[in-house]
Amino acid sequence: YAKVTDMVKPGDEIKVYVVGVNDAEGKVVLSRKKLVAMESWNKMKEAYENKEILDGKIIKSVKGGVIALVNQTQVFVPARHAALRFVQDLDKLLNTDVRLRLIDMDERKKRFVGSVRSVLEEEKKAVEDAFWSSAEVGKEYTGAVKSLTSFGAFVDLGGDDVGPVLVVGHEATHSHVADADLGYRKDR
């Protein structure tokens, strides 16, 4: 636990929340923690309403997902929303920094649900769109062959963000290739 003297010094101005007043004894109960929690809730609620992207950190794995700490508030992230692709062992995500969007809010219970996947999908689409908008006929690209089929090869031109592109078998070489597998080497 932190000491009060580590948080404030005599003469410091701080904001507090009035928890209770006892007029008979002349006592007022104040809380800084409650005020911070209320301010954090209001920021999170505004972020939810505006569909903002927030920075957080995965702090624990729970049944059905993970908990991310965002603006001093715990946000539940369901397993299907924890990454771009399904993660079997959610403990692998612990202590990772994430960007997420709040997708649900329970005002009565003061809880939020977030999605890392929605942000990653949006970022991936932006990279894809940028690539395809600059792709042009006659321009040369280098990529790695990811998989082979009887009709051609899927070539990765930009990592996971662009995705594999099909190169039809007869477009890969000047000579005739009876079987597409003979015209390519995987992961080249």
Coordinates of C-alpha atoms in Angstrom, one line a residue:
Y1 CA 0.0 0.0 0.0
A2 CA 1.1 3.5 -0.7
K3 CA 1.6 6.0 2.1
V4 CA -0.5 9.2 2.1
T5 CA 2.8 11.2 2.4
D6 CA 3.9 9.6 -0.9
M7 CA 0.8 10.9 -2.7
V8 CA 0.3 14.4 -1.3
K9 CA 2.3 16.9 0.7
P10 CA 1.0 19.7 3.0
G11 CA -0.1 22.7 0.8
D12 CA -1.0 20.5 -2.3
E13 CA -4.3 21.2 -3.9
I14 CA -6.3 18.0 -4.6
K15 CA -9.8 17.1 -5.9
V16 CA -11.9 14.9 -3.6
Y17 CA -15.4 13.5 -3.6
V18 CA -17.7 14.1 -0.5
V19 CA -18.8 10.6 0.6
G20 CA -20.7 11.6 3.7
V21 CA -21.4 14.5 6.1
N22 CA -22.1 14.1 9.8
D23 CA -23.5 17.4 11.0
A24 CA -23.9 16.3 14.6
E25 CA -20.2 15.6 14.9
G26 CA -19.0 18.1 12.3
K27 CA -17.2 15.5 10.2
V28 CA -17.0 15.2 6.5
V29 CA -15.8 12.0 4.8
L30 CA -13.9 12.6 1.6
S31 CA -12.5 10.2 -1.0
R32 CA -9.9 10.8 -3.7
K33 CA -10.1 7.2 -4.9
K34 CA -13.9 7.5 -5.6
L35 CA -13.3 10.8 -7.5
V36 CA -10.6 9.2 -9.7
A37 CA -12.9 6.2 -10.3
M38 CA -15.7 8.5 -11.4
E39 CA -13.5 10.5 -13.7
S40 CA -12.1 7.4 -15.2
W41 CA -15.6 6.0 -15.8
N42 CA -16.7 9.2 -17.5
K43 CA -13.6 9.1 -19.8
M44 CA -14.3 5.5 -20.7
K45 CA -18.0 6.2 -21.3
E46 CA -17.1 9.0 -23.6
A47 CA -14.6 6.8 -25.4
Y48 CA -17.3 4.1 -25.8
E49 CA -19.8 6.6 -27.2
N50 CA -17.2 8.0 -29.7
K51 CA -15.9 4.6 -30.6
E52 CA -12.3 5.7 -29.8
I53 CA -9.3 3.5 -29.9
L54 CA -7.7 3.1 -26.4
D55 CA -4.4 1.9 -25.2
G56 CA -4.3 -0.8 -22.5
K57 CA -2.4 -3.7 -21.1
I58 CA -3.5 -7.3 -20.7
I59 CA -3.3 -8.0 -16.9
K60 CA -4.9 -11.3 -16.4
S61 CA -6.6 -14.3 -18.1
V62 CA -10.1 -15.2 -17.0
K63 CA -12.7 -17.7 -18.1
G64 CA -13.7 -16.8 -21.6
G65 CA -11.2 -14.0 -22.2
V66 CA -8.7 -11.6 -20.7
I67 CA -8.8 -8.4 -18.6
A68 CA -7.1 -5.3 -20.0
L69 CA -6.3 -2.3 -17.8
V70 CA -7.3 0.9 -19.7
N71 CA -7.3 4.3 -17.9
Q72 CA -7.2 2.6 -14.5
T73 CA -10.3 0.6 -15.5
Q74 CA -10.6 -3.1 -16.0
V75 CA -12.1 -4.1 -19.4
F76 CA -13.1 -7.6 -20.2
V77 CA -12.0 -8.8 -23.7
P78 CA -13.7 -12.0 -24.9
A79 CA -11.3 -14.6 -26.3
R80 CA -12.7 -14.2 -29.8
H81 CA -11.9 -10.4 -29.6
A82 CA -8.4 -10.8 -27.9
A83 CA -6.4 -11.1 -31.2
L84 CA -6.8 -11.1 -34.9
R85 CA -6.9 -14.9 -34.9
F86 CA -8.1 -17.3 -32.2
V87 CA -5.5 -17.7 -29.4
Q88 CA -5.8 -21.1 -27.7
D89 CA -3.7 -20.2 -24.7
L90 CA -4.7 -16.7 -23.5
D91 CA -1.9 -16.6 -20.9
K92 CA 0.4 -15.9 -23.9
L93 CA -1.2 -12.4 -24.1
L94 CA -0.4 -11.5 -20.5
N95 CA 1.5 -8.2 -20.0
T96 CA 1.1 -7.3 -23.7
D97 CA 0.2 -3.7 -24.7
V98 CA -2.9 -3.6 -26.8
R99 CA -5.0 -1.1 -28.6
L100 CA -8.8 -1.8 -28.3
R101 CA -12.2 -0.3 -28.8
L102 CA -15.0 -0.6 -26.3
I103 CA -17.8 -2.6 -27.8
D104 CA -20.2 -2.9 -24.9
M105 CA -21.0 -1.0 -21.7
D106 CA -23.1 -2.0 -18.7
E107 CA -23.8 1.3 -16.9
R108 CA -25.6 -0.4 -14.0
K109 CA -22.7 -2.8 -13.2
K110 CA -20.0 -0.3 -14.3
R111 CA -18.4 -2.7 -16.7
F112 CA -16.9 -2.5 -20.2
V113 CA -16.3 -5.1 -22.9
G114 CA -13.5 -4.4 -25.4
S115 CA -12.2 -5.7 -28.7
V116 CA -8.6 -5.8 -29.8
R117 CA -9.6 -7.7 -32.9
S118 CA -11.8 -4.9 -34.3
V119 CA -8.8 -2.5 -34.1
L120 CA -6.4 -5.0 -35.7
E121 CA -8.9 -5.7 -38.5
E122 CA -9.3 -1.9 -39.2
E123 CA -5.5 -1.4 -39.2
K124 CA -5.1 -4.5 -41.5
K125 CA -7.7 -3.1 -43.9
A126 CA -6.0 0.3 -44.0
V127 CA -2.7 -1.4 -44.9
E128 CA -4.4 -3.5 -47.6
D129 CA -6.2 -0.5 -49.0
A130 CA -2.9 1.5 -49.1
F131 CA -1.2 -1.4 -50.9
W132 CA -3.9 -2.0 -53.5
S133 CA -4.3 1.7 -54.2
S134 CA -0.6 2.0 -55.0
A135 CA -0.4 -1.4 -57.0
E136 CA 0.0 -0.8 -60.7
V137 CA 0.5 -2.7 -63.9
G138 CA 4.2 -3.0 -64.8
K139 CA 5.4 -2.5 -61.2
E140 CA 7.6 -5.3 -59.8
Y141 CA 6.9 -6.9 -56.4
T142 CA 8.8 -9.5 -54.4
G143 CA 7.0 -12.0 -52.3
A144 CA 7.2 -15.4 -50.6
V145 CA 5.2 -18.4 -52.0
K146 CA 2.9 -19.4 -49.3
S147 CA 1.0 -22.3 -50.8
L148 CA 0.7 -24.2 -54.1
T149 CA -2.4 -25.4 -55.9
S150 CA -3.0 -27.2 -59.2
F151 CA -3.8 -23.8 -60.8
G152 CA -1.1 -21.6 -59.4
A153 CA 0.6 -20.3 -56.3
F154 CA -0.5 -17.9 -53.5
V155 CA 2.3 -15.3 -53.0
D156 CA 2.5 -13.1 -49.9
L157 CA 3.4 -9.6 -51.0
G158 CA 3.3 -7.8 -47.7
G159 CA 3.1 -10.0 -44.7
D160 CA -0.1 -10.8 -43.0
D161 CA -1.5 -7.3 -43.6
V162 CA -1.8 -7.7 -47.4
G163 CA -2.5 -11.4 -47.5
P164 CA -1.7 -13.9 -50.2
V165 CA -2.2 -13.0 -53.9
L166 CA -2.9 -15.7 -56.5
V167 CA -0.4 -16.0 -59.3
V168 CA -2.0 -18.2 -62.0
G169 CA 0.3 -21.0 -63.1
H170 CA 0.7 -19.9 -66.8
E171 CA 1.6 -16.3 -65.6
A172 CA 4.6 -17.5 -63.6
T173 CA 7.0 -18.6 -66.3
H174 CA 7.6 -18.3 -70.1
S175 CA 7.9 -22.0 -70.5
H176 CA 5.0 -24.5 -70.2
V177 CA 4.6 -26.1 -66.8
A178 CA 2.3 -29.1 -66.7
D179 CA 2.0 -29.0 -62.9
A180 CA 2.0 -25.8 -60.9
D181 CA 4.0 -27.5 -58.2
L182 CA 6.9 -27.8 -60.5
G183 CA 7.0 -24.1 -61.4
Y184 CA 7.4 -22.8 -57.8
R185 CA 9.3 -23.5 -54.6
K186 CA 7.4 -22.8 -51.4
D187 CA 8.7 -20.0 -49.1
R188 CA 11.1 -18.6 -51.6

